Short mmCIF file of C-alpha atoms in Angstrom, two decimals:
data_model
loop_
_atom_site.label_atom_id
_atom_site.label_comp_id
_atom_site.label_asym_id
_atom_site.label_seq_id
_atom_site.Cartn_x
_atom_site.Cartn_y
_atom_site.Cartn_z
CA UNK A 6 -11.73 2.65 -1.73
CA UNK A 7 -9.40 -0.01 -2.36
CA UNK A 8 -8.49 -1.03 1.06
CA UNK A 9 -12.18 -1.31 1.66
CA UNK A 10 -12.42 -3.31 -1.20
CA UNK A 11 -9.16 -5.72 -0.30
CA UNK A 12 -10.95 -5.67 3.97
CA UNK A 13 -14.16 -7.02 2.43
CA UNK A 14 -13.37 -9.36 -0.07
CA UNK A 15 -10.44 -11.01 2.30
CA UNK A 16 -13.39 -12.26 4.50
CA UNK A 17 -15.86 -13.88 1.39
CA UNK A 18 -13.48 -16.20 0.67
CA UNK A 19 -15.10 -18.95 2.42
CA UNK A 20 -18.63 -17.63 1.04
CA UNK A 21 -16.73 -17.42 -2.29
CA UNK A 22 -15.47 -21.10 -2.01
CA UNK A 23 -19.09 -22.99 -2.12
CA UNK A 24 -20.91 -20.04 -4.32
CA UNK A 25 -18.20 -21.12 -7.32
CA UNK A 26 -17.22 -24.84 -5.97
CA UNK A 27 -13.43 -24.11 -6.47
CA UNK A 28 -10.45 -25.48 -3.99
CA UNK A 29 -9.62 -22.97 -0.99
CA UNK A 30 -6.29 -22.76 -3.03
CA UNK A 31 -7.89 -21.31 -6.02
CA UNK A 32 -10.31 -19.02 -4.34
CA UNK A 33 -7.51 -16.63 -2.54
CA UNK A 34 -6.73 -15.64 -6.71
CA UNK A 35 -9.58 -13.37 -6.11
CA UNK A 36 -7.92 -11.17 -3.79
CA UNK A 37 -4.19 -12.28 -5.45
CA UNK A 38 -5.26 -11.71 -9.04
CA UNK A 39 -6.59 -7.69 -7.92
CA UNK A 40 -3.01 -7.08 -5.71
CA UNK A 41 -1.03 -8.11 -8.69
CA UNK A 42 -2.76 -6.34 -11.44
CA UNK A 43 -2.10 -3.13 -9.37
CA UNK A 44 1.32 -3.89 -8.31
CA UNK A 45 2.53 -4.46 -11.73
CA UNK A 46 1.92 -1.36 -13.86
CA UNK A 47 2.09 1.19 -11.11
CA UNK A 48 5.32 2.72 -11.97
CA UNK A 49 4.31 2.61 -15.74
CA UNK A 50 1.35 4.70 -14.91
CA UNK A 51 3.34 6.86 -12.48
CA UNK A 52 5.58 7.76 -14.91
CA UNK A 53 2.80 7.87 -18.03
CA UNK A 54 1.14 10.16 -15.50
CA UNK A 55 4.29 12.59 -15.47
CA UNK A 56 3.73 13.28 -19.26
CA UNK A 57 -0.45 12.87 -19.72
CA UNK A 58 -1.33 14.32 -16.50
CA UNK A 59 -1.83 13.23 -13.50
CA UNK A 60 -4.87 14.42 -12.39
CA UNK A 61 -6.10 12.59 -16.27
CA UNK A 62 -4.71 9.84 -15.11
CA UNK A 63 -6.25 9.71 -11.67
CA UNK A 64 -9.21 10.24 -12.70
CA UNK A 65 -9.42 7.72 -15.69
CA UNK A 66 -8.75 5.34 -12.80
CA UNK A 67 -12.23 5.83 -10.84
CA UNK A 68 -14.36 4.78 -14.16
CA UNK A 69 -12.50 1.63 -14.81
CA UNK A 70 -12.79 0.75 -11.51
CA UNK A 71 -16.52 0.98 -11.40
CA UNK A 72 -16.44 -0.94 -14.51
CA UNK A 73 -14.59 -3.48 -13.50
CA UNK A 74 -16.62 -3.86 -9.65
CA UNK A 75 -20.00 -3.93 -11.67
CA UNK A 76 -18.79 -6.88 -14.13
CA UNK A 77 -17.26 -8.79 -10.94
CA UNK A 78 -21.01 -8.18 -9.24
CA UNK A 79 -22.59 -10.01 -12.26
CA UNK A 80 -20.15 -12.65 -12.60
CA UNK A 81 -21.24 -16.06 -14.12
CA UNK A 82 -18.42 -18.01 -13.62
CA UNK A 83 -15.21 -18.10 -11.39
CA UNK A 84 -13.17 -16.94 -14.41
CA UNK A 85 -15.21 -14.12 -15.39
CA UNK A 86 -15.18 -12.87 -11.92
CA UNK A 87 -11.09 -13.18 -11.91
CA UNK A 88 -11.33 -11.09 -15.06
CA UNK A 89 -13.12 -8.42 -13.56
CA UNK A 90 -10.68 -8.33 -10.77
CA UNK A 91 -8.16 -7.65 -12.72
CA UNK A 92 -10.13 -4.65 -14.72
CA UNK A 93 -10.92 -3.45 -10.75
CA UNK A 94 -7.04 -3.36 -10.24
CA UNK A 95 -5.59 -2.03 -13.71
CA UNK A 96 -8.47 1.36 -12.37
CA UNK A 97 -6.53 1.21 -8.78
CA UNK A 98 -3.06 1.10 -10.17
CA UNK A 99 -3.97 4.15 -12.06
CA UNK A 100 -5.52 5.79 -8.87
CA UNK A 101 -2.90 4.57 -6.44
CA UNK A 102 0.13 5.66 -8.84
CA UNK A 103 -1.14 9.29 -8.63
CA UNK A 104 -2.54 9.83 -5.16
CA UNK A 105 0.44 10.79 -2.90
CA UNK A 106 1.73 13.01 -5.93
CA UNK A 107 -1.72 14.62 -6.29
CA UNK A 108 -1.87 14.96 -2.65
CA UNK A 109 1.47 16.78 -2.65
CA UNK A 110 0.50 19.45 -5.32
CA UNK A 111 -2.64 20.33 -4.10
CA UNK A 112 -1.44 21.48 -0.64
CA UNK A 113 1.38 23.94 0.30
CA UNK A 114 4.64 22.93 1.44
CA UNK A 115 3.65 23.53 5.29
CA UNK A 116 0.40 21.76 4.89
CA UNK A 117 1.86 18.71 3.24
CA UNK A 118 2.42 16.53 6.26
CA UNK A 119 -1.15 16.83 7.30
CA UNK A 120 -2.25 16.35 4.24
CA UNK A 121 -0.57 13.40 3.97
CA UNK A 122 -1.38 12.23 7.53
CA UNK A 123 -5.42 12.42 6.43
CA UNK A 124 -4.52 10.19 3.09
CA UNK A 125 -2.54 7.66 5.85
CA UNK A 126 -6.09 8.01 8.10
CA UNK A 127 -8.52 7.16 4.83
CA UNK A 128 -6.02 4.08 4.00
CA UNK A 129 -6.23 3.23 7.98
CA UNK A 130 -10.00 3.52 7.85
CA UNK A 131 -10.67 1.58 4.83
CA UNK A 132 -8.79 -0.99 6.16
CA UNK A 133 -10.46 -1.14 9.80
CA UNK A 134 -13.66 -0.91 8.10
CA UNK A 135 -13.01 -3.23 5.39
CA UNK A 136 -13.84 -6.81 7.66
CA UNK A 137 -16.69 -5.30 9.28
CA UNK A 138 -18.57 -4.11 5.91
CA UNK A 139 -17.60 -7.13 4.21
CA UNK A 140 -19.67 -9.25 7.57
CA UNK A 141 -22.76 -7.05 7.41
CA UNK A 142 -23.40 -6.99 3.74
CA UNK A 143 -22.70 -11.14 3.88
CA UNK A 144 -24.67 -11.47 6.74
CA UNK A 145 -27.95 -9.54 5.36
CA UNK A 146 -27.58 -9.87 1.09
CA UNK A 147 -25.65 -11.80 -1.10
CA UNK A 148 -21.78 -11.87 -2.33
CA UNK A 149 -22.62 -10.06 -5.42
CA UNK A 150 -23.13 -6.69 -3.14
CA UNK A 151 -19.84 -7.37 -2.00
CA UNK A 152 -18.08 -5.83 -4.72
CA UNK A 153 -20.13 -3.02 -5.32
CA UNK A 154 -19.89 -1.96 -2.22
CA UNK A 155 -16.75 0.32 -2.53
CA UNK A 156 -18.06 2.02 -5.84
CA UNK A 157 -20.43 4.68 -3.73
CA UNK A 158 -16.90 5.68 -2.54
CA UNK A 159 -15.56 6.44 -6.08
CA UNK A 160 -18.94 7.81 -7.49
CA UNK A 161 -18.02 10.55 -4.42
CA UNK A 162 -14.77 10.28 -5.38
CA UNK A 163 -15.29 10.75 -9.27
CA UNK A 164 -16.76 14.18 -9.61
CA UNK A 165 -15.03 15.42 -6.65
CA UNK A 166 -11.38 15.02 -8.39
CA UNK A 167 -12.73 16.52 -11.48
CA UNK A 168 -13.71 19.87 -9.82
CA UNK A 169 -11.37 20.22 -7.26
CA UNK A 170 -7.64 18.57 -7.89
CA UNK A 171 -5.31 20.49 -9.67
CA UNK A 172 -4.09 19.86 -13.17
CA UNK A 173 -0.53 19.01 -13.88
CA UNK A 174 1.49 22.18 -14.66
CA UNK A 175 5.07 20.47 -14.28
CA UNK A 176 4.56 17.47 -17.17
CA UNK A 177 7.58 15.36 -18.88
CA UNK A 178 7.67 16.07 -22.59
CA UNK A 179 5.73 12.47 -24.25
CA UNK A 180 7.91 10.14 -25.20
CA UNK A 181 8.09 6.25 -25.73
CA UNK A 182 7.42 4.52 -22.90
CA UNK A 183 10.58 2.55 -21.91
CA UNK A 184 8.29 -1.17 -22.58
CA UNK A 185 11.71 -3.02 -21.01
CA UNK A 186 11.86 -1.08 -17.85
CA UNK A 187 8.28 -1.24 -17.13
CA UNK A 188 8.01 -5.46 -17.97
CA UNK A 189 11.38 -5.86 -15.45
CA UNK A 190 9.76 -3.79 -12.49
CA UNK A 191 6.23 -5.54 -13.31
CA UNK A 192 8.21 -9.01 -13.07
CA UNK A 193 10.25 -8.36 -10.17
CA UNK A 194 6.77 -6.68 -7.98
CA UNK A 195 4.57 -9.83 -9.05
CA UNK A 196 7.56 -12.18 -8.12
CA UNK A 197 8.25 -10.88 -5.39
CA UNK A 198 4.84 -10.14 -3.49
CA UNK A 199 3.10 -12.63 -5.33
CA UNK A 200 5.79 -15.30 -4.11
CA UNK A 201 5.32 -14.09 -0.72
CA UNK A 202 1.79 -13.58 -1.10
CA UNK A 203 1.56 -17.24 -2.37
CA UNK A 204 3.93 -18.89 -0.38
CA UNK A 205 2.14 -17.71 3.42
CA UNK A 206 -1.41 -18.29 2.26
CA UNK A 207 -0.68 -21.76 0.24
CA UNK A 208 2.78 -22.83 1.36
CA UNK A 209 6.43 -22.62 0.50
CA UNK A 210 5.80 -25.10 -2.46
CA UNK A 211 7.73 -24.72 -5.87
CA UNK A 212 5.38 -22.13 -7.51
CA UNK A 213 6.32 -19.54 -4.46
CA UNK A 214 10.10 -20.71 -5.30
CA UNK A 215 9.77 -19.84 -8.88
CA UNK A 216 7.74 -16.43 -8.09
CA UNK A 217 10.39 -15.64 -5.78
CA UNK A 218 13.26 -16.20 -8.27
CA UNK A 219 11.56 -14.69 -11.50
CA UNK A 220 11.44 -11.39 -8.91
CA UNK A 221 14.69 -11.27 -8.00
CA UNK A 222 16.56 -11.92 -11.45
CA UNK A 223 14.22 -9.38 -12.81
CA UNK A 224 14.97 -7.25 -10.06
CA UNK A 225 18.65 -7.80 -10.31
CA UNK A 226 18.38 -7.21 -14.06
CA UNK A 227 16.41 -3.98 -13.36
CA UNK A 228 19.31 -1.21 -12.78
CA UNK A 229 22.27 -1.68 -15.30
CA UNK A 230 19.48 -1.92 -18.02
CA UNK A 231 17.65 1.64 -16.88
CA UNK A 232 20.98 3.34 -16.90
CA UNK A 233 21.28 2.72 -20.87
CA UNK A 234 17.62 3.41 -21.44
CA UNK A 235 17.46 7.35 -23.03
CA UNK A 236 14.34 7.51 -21.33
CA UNK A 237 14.46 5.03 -18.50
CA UNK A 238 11.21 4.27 -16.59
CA UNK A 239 12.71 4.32 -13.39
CA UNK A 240 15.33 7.36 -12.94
CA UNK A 241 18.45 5.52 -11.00
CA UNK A 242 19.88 9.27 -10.53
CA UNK A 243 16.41 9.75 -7.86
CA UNK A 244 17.63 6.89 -5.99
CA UNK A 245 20.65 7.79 -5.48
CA UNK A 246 18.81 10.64 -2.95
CA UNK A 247 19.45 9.37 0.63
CA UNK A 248 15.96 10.53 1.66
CA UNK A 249 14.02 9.08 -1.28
CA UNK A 250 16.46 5.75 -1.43
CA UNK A 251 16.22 5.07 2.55
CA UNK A 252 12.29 6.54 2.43
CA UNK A 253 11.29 3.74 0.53
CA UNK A 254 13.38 1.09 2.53
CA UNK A 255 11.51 2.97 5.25
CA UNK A 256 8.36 2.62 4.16
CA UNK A 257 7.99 -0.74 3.21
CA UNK A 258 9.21 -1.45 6.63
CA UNK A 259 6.01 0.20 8.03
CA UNK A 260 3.85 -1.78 6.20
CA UNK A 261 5.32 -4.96 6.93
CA UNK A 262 5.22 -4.00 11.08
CA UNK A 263 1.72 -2.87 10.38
CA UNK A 264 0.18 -5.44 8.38
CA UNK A 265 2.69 -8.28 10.29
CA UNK A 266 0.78 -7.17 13.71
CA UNK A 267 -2.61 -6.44 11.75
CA UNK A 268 -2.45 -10.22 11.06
CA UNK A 269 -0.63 -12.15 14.45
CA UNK A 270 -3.04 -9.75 16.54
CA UNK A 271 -6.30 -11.66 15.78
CA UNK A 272 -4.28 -15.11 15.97
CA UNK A 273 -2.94 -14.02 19.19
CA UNK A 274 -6.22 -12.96 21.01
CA UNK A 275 -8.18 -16.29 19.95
CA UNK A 276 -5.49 -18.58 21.00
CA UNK A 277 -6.10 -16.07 24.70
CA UNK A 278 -9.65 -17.93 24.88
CA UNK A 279 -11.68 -14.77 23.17
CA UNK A 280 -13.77 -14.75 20.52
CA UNK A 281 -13.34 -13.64 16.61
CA UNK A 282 -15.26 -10.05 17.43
CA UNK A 283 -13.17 -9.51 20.36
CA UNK A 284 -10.45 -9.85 18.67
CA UNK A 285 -11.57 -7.46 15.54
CA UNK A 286 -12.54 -4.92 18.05
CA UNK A 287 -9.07 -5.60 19.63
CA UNK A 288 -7.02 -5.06 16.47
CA UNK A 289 -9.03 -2.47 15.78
CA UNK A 290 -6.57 -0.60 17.99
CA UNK A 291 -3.45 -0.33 15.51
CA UNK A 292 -5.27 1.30 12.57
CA UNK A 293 -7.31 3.55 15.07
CA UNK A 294 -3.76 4.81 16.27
CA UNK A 295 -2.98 5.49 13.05
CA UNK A 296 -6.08 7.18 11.83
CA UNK A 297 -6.21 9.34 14.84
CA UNK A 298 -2.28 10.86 14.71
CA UNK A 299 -1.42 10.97 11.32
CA UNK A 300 -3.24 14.27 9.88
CA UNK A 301 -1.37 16.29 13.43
CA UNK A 302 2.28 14.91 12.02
CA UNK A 303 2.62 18.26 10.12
CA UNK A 304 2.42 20.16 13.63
CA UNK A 305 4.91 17.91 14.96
CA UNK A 306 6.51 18.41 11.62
CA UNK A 307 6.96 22.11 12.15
CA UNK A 308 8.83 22.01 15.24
CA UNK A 309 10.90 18.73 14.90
CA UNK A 310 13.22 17.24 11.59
CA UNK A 311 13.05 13.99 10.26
CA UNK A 312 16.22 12.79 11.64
CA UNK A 313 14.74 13.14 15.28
CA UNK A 314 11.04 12.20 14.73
CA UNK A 315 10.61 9.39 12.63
CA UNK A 316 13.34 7.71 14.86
CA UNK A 317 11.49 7.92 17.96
CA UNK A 318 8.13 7.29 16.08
CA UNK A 319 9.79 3.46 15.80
CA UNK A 320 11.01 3.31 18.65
CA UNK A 321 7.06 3.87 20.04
CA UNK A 322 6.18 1.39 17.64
CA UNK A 323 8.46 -1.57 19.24
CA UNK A 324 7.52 0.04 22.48
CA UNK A 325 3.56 -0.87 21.68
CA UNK A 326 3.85 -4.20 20.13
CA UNK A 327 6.47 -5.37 22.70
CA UNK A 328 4.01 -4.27 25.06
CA UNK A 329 0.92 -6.15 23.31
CA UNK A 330 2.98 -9.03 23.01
CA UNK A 331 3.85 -10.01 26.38
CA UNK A 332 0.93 -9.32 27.88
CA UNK A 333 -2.71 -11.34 28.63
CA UNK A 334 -4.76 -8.47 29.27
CA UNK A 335 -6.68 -7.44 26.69
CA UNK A 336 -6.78 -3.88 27.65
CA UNK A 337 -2.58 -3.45 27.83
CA UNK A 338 -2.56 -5.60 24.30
CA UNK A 339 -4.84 -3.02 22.88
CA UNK A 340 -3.23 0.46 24.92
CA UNK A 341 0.01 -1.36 23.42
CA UNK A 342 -1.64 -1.74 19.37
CA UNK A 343 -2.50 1.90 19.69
CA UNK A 344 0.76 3.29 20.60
CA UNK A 345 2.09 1.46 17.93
CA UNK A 346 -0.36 3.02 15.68
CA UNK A 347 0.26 6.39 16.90
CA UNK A 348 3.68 5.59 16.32
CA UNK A 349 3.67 4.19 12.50
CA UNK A 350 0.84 7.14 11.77
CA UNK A 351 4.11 9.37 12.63
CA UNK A 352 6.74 7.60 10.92
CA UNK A 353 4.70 6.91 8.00
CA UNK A 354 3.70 10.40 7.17
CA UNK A 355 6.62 11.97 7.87
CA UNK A 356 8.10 9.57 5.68
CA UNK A 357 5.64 10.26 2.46
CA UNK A 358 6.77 13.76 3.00
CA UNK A 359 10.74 12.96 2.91
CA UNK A 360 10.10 11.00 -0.11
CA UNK A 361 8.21 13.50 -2.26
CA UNK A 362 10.12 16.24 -1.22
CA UNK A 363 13.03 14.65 -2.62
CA UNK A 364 12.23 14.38 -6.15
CA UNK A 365 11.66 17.28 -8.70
CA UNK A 366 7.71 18.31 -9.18
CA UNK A 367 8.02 16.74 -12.52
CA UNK A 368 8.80 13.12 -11.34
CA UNK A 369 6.08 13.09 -8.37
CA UNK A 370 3.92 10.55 -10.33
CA UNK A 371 6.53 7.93 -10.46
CA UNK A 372 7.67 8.97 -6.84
CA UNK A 373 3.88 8.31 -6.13
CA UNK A 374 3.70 5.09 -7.80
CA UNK A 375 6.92 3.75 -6.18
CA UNK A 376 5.35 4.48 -2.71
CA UNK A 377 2.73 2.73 -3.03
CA UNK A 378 4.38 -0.20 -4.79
CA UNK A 379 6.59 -0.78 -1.60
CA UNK A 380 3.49 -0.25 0.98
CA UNK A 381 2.10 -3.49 -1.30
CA UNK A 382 5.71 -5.01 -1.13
CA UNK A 383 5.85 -4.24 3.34
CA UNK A 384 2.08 -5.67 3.13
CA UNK A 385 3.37 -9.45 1.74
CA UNK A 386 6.75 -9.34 3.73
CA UNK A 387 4.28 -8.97 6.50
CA UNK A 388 2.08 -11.58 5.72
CA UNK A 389 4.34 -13.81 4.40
CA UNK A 390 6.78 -13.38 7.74
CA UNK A 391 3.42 -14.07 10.58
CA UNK A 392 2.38 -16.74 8.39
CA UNK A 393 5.34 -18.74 8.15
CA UNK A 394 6.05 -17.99 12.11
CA UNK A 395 2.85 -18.88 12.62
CA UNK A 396 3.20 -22.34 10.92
CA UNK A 397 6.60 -22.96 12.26
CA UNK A 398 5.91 -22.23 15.83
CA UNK A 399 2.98 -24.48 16.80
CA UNK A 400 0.44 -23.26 14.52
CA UNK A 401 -2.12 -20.61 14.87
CA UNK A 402 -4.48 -21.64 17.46
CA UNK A 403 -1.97 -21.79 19.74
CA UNK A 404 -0.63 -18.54 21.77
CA UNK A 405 2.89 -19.67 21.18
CA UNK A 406 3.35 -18.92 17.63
CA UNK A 407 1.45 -15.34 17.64
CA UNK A 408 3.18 -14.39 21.04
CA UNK A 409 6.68 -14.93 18.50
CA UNK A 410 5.60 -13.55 15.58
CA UNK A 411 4.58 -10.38 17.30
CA UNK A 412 7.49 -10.46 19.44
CA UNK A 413 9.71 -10.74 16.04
CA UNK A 414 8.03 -7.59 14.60
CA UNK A 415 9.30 -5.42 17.28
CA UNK A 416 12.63 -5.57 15.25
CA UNK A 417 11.16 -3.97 12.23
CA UNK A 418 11.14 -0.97 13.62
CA UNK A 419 14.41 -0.90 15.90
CA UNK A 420 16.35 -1.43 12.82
CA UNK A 421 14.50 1.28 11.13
CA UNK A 422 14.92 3.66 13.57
CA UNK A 423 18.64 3.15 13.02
CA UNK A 424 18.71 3.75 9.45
CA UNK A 425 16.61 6.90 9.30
CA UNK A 426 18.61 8.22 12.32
CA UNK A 427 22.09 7.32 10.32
CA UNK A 428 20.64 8.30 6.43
CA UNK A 429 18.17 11.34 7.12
CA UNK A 430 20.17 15.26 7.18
CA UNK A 431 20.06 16.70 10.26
CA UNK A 432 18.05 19.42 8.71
CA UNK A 433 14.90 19.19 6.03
CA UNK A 434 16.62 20.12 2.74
CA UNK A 435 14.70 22.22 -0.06
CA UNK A 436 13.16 19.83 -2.84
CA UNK A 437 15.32 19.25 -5.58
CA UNK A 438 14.65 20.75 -8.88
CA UNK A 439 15.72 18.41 -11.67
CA UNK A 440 14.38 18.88 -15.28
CA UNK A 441 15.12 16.78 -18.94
CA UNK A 442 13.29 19.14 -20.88
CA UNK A 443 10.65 21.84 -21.38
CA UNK A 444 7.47 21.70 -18.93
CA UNK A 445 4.39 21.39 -20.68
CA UNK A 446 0.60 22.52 -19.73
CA UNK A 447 -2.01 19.41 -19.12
CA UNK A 448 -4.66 20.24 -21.36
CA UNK A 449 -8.32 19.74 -21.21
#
């Protein structure tokens, strides 16, 4: 739902721009102001989620959502319409922070992987899908359907999660929520990505600068003042777990390889002498790797630890964009996308799995929540790194600049390879089993 939603409205901005007569600058705050708003409280959810319930949460998440998609649909003014954004991402904060962690419960421990893996193929799918819906509904009605267009998804969605997910059995007791924690880690997400974010879409101009800095002192700020909180937001004792510490690294690693090559690809086959749908159908390759490999990572799962897998999952990954990026042929650039995505559908759902296994059952909501948090981080690194090559090397029309940028990717996941292979046990541990008080029953 919401990478459909983030595909679709990406390609209205120009539709966007002369329906509200607002600068090309301004416009991009409808996608920024969403991818913000669900950055920022994430781990505050997560964690709320640990003591309400997470399924409660989850839920609750769906309705504002569909609130917040209708009120964008019947938007008056360009304000309004960045208002109802930001309803539409407070609901997918609260469905993101809970979805890996509901995922994980649901399943047994030998199913988790695939499990997993189909979550990483619905993410992949929304966001293959996401350009091409957006186009149609354009092309045949007007913007207004735009952002309605993901709520079908959640009215499935809705009822489905209230009959079928599980409810919480392994809650935190309720207590305050730790207001300072969750205001640093909001600070340091929106400084961060939205500096990035900012600074590749509207240049490395002062507000980027200040983004950037407001991130990291926040950032910086973050860890000596959780380890005198009673009650800290984010547990510093869970990242001190190699796997869930170097998982995250990890995984916003992925994203930024992924979302890096989902934008140089397109750049790259234009500047070949092809035209825009070729080079959708082209790039089309990388998520259709990924959608296609990642629910059969539990088999591989079963027969092969982390340590050796995820490893040689990057090293297919600079294996397929090196390929793609030194060739002309559209037929090795795509064979070369799609290795890459069968590579990163490996890596990344083996790595969901060494995350969540490495937290107690109890904390799995702000495990969840952190996840997702860093795919969004990986997702502007990416951006912001293509962009910036892009404008440094030429610009984008020529095949200089994407050749490099896709070329520089391939390091992403060499280096990655060589942390999982140096942090990740030789063998899968057991999940730990950590607990600050008495387990309580979700009710209702």
């Amino acid at each position: 739902m919401s990478q459909l939603d983030t595909g679709m409205v990406t390609v209205a901005y120009p539709t966007l721009h002369r329906a509200f007569r607002v600068p090309v600058s301004t416009v991009v705050w409808v996608g920024l102001s969403m991818l913000l708003t669900v950055v920022a409280p994430l781990v505050a959810f997560g964690k709320r989620a640990d003591m309400w319930g997470r399924k409660r949460v989850y839920v609750d998440g769906f309705v504002v959502f569909i609130l917040g998609a209708v009120a964008a649909a019947f938007s008056q003014s360009f304000a309004w319409l960045i208002v109802a954004r930001v309803v539409e991402g407070v609901g997918v904060a609260m469905v993101q922070a809970n979805s890996v962690a509901l995922v994980t419960a649901s399943v047994p421990r030998d199913k988790r992987a695939a499990a997993l893996g189909l979550q990483g193929t619905a993410q992949a799918a929304g966001l293959a899908l996401g350009p091409l819906v957006g186009g149609l509904v354009l092309a045949e009605l007007s913007w207004r359907w735009l952002f309605v267009a993901a709520v079908p998804v959640a009215l499935l969605a809705l009822p489905a999660a209230v009959l079928f997910l599980p409810r919480s059995r392994d809650l935190r007791p309720l207590v305050r929520l730790d207001l300072v924690g969750a205001a640093l880690i909001g600070v340091a997400a929106v400084g961060v990505i939205g500096g990035c974010t900012v600074g590749a879409r509207a240049g490395w101009h002062w507000s980027a600068a200040v983004l950037l800095g407001c991130g990291a002192l926040a950032a910086i700020a973050l860890v000596p003042v959780e380890r005198r909180i009673a009650n800290p937001l984010l547990d510093v004792r869970t990242l001190r777990d190699r796997r869930v510490a170097s998982g995250l690294v990890t995984a916003t690693l992925i994203y930024l390889a992924f979302f890096g090559a989902l934008v140089a690809t397109p750049f790259f086959v234009e500047a070949l002498g092809h035209s825009t749908t070729v080079a959708g159908i082209v790039t089309m390759a990388l998520p259709v790797g990924l959608a296609v490999v990642a629910p059969f990572a539990g088999i591989l799962r079963r027969h092969v630890v982390e340590r050796t897998a995820i490893p040689v999952a990057f090293v297919v990954i600079a294996a397929g964009l090196a390929c793609a990026a030194r060739s002309s042929e559209l037929g090795v650039i795509a064979a070369g996308l799609f290795a890459a995505g069968v590579g990163l559908g490996i890596a990344n759902t083996m790595n969901n799995v060494s995350i969540m296994e490495g937290v107690a059952a109890a904390d799995r909501g702000s495990a969840s929540a952190l996840v997702n948090m860093v795919r969004a981080l990986g997702t502007a690194l990416g951006l912001a790194l293509v962009t910036t090559m892009l404008s440094a090397l030429g610009g984008p029309h020529g095949v200089t600049g994407p050749r490099a940028a896709l070329t520089a990717l391939v390091i992403v996941p060499l280096v990655s390879a060589a942390v999982c292979f140096a942090v990740l046990p030789s063998k899968s541990p057991k999940p730990p089993v950590r607990s600050r008080g008495p387990s309580t029953v979700e009710g209702g």
